Structures are given as structure tokens and as C-alpha cells.
Short mmCIF file of C-alpha atoms in Angstrom, two decimals:
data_model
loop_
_atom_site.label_atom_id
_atom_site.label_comp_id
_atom_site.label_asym_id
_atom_site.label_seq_id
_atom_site.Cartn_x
_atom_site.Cartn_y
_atom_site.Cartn_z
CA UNK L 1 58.45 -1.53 -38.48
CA UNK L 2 59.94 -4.63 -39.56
CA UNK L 3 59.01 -6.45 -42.49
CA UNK L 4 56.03 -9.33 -41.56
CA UNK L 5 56.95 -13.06 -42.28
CA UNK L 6 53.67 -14.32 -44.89
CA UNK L 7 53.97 -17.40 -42.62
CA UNK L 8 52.87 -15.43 -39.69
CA UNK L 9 49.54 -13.98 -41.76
CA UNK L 10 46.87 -16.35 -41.25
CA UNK L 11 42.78 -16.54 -41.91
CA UNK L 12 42.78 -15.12 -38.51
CA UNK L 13 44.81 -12.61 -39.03
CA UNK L 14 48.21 -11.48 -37.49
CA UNK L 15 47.61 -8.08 -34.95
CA UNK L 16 50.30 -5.19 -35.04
CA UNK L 17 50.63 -2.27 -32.86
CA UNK L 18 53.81 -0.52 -33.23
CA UNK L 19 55.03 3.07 -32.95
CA UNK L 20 57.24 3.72 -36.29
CA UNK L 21 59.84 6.22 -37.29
CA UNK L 22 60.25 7.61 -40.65
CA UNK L 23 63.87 8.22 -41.80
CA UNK L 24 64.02 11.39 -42.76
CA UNK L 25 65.67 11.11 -46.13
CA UNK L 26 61.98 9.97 -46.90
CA UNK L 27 60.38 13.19 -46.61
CA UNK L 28 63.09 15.53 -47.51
CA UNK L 29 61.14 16.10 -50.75
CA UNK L 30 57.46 16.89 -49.66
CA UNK L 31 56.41 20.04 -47.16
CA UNK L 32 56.75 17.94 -44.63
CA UNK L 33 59.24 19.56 -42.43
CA UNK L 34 58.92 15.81 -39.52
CA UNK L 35 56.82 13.19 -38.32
CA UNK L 36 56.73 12.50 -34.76
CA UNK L 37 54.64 10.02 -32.61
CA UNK L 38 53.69 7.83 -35.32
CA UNK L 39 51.34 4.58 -34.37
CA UNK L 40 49.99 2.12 -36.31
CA UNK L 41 47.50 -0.48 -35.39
CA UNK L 42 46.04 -3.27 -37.25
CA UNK L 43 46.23 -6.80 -39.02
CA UNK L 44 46.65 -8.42 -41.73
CA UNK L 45 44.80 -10.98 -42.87
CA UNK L 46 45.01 -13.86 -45.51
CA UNK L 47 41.37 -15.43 -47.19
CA UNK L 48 41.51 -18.45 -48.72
CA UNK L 49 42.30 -17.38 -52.44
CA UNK L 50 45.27 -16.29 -50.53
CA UNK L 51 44.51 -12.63 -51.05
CA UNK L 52 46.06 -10.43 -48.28
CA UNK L 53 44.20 -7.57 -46.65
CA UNK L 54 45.37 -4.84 -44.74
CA UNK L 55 43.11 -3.31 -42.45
CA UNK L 56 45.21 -0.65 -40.14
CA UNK L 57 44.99 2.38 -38.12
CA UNK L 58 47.46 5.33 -38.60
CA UNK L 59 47.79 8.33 -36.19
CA UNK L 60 50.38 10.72 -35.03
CA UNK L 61 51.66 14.37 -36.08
CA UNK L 62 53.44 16.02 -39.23
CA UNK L 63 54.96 18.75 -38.69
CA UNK L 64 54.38 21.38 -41.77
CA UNK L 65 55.49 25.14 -42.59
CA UNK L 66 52.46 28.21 -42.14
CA UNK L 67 51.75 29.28 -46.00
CA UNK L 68 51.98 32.51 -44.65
CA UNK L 69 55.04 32.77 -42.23
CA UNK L 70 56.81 29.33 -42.66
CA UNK L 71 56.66 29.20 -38.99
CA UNK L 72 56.24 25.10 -38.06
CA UNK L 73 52.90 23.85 -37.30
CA UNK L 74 51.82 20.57 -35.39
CA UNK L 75 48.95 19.19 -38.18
CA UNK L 76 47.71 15.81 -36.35
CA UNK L 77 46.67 13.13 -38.50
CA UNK L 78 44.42 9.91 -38.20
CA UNK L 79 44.16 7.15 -41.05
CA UNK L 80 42.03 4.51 -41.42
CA UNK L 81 43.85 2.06 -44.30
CA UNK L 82 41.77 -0.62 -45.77
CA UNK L 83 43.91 -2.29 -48.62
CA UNK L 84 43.79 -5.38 -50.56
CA UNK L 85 47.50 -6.27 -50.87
CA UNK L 86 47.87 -7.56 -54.55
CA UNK L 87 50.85 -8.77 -55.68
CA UNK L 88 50.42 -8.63 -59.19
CA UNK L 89 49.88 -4.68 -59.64
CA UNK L 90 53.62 -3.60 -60.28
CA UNK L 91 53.12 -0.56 -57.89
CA UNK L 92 52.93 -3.01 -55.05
CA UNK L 93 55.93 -4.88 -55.85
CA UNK L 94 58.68 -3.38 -53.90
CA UNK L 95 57.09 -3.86 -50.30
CA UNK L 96 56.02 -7.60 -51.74
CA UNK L 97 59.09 -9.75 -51.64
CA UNK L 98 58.24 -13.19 -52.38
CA UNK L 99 61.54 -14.85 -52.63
CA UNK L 100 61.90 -13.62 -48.74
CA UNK L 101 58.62 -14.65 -47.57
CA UNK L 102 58.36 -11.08 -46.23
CA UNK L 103 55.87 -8.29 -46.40
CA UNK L 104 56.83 -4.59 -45.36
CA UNK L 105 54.29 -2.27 -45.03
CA UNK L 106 55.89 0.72 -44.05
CA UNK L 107 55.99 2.28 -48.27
CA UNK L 108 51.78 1.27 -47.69
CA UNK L 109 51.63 3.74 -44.81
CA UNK L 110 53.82 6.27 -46.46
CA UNK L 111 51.62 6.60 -49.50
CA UNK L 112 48.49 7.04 -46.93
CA UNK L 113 50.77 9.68 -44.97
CA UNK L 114 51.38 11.98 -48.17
CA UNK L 115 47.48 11.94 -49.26
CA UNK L 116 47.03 13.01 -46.12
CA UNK L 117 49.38 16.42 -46.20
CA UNK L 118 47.18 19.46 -46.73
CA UNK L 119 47.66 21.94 -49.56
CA UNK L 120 48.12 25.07 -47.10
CA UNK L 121 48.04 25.07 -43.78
CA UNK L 122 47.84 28.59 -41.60
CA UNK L 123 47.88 29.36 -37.76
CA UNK L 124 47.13 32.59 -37.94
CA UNK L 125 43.35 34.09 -38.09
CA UNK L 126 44.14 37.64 -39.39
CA UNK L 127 43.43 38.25 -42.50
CA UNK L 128 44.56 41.83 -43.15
CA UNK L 129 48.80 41.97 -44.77
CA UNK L 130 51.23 43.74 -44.56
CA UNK L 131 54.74 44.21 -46.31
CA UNK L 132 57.44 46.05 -46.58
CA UNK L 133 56.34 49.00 -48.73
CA UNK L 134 53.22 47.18 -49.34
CA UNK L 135 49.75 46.61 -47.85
CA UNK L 136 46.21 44.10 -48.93
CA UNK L 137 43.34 46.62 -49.34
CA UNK L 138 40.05 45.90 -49.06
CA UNK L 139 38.02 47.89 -51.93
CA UNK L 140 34.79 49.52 -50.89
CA UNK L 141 31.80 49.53 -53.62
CA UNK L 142 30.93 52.76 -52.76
CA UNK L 143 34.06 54.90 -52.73
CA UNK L 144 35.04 57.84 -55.22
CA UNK L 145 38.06 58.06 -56.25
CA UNK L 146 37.86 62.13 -55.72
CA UNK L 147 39.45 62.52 -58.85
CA UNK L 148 36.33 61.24 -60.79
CA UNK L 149 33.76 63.27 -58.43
CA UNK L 150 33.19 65.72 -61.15
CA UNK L 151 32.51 62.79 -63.42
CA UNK L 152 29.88 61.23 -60.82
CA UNK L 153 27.70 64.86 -61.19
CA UNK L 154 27.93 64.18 -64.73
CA UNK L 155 26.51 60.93 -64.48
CA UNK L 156 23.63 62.15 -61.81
CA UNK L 157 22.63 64.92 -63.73
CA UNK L 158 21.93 62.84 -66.75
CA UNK L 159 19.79 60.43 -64.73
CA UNK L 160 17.74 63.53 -63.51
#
């Protein structure tokens, strides 16, 4: 998405619907494995303070890694951004460029994007593992280990 001209964002407000393509440099340092089908929808509008407002729509599809067997999964995604574009907090300032009369948006939806990435993500239902040399048991309440059997008599006879 290209950067907006200010002159362009009006009371009324300046409509966008574009499909947009992360480079993938971008994301080469979260879990996110690739974006695809991206599209964002919105406007931008000015008030008379000259306060801008972003009010956008952002769907499409990251693809992540299973937390249990890296495999890629398609995670869909929908965003609803409501921002108030202020150019005086300092976090703001690199999409704001005022000496270009420009506004890009696209590090605004790329914040929203990594909120959005889950913590773990799994395909897979079944709950029981298994490893080489290794397997998850489930431990029972009421098992013996027959070791301690003679032990348990102990214990019954007492209570008798």
C-alpha cells in the first residue's frame, strides 16, 4: 500500500480498499512462517482540530508452525483497527512524514497483525505422546504400585 497524500484526507474522509503484501524480511523474526491474501478496508478521516483517524478493516491468513509438529497451519485473521493517528507520540513518527505530506499506514497494520499471532497454535486433537524411548502417562488415583501392596495392608489393618 502506498503511502496516502494528507491532502487527499478530508472531513469526509478518503476510502481505501487494497489487497497488501508484506515483504518478508518483515516477519522473518516472529513465528510467522507468511502472510497471504491480505485486505484492508477503510478510511481515514481528518476532524477539524486536524486530528486524523483511522478506522480500517484487516483480514486475510498467517501462516504459523503446529507447537507440536511444526507442520504449517493456515490461522485466518480479521481486525477491526480504530486509531487516532497522533503525530506527536514518538512511536507514531516513522509512518508520519510531514515534510512529504504523506501518511503510510502499512507499520499501523503490522503492529495490529503481530497482536493478533497466537501463543500456540495446534491441528491436531490427540492428546496422548509419544517419543522415541519415551511416552505421556496418564496417572490413575487408584493404582498400587505392587511394590507398596504390602504397605497398603499395613495401612488397612490399622484403620480396622
Amino acid at each position: 500500500m502506498n503511502p496516502i497524500e494528507l491532502a487527499r484526507i478530508t472531513p469526509k474522509g478518503y476510502q481505501f480498499e487494497e489487497k497488501i503484501v508484506f515483504a518478508k524480511e518483515i516477519y522473518q523474526k516472529t513465528d510467522i512462517i507468511e502472510l497471504k491474501d491480505i485486505i484492508v478496508k477503510g478510511e481515514i478521516k481528518k476532524n477539524l482540530e486536524q486530528d486524523i483517524y483511522l478506522n480500517a478493516s484487516l483480514k486475510g491468513t498467517m501462516v504459523l508452525p503446529d507447537a507440536r509438529t511444526l507442520e504449517n497451519i493456515d490461522y485466518p485473521f480479521q481486525i477491526e483497527i480504530n486509531e487516532k493517528i497522533d503525530d506527536l507520540n514518538e512511536s507514531i513518527q516513522e509512518y508520519f512524514e510531514k515534510n512529504k505530506n504523506t501518511l503510510d499506514i502499512m507499520g499501523i497494520l503490522w503492529e495490529n497483525i503481530v497482536l493478533e499471532v497466537p501463543i500456540s497454535i495446534s491441528a491436531s486433537e490427540n492428546t496422548t505422546m509419544k517419543g522415541n524411548g519415551w511416552e505421556l502417562v496418564e496417572e490413575k488415583k487408584d493404582s498400587i504400585d505392587p511394590r507398596l501392596a504390602p504397605l497398603r495392608k499395613l495401612l488397612d489393618c490399622e484403620k480396622e
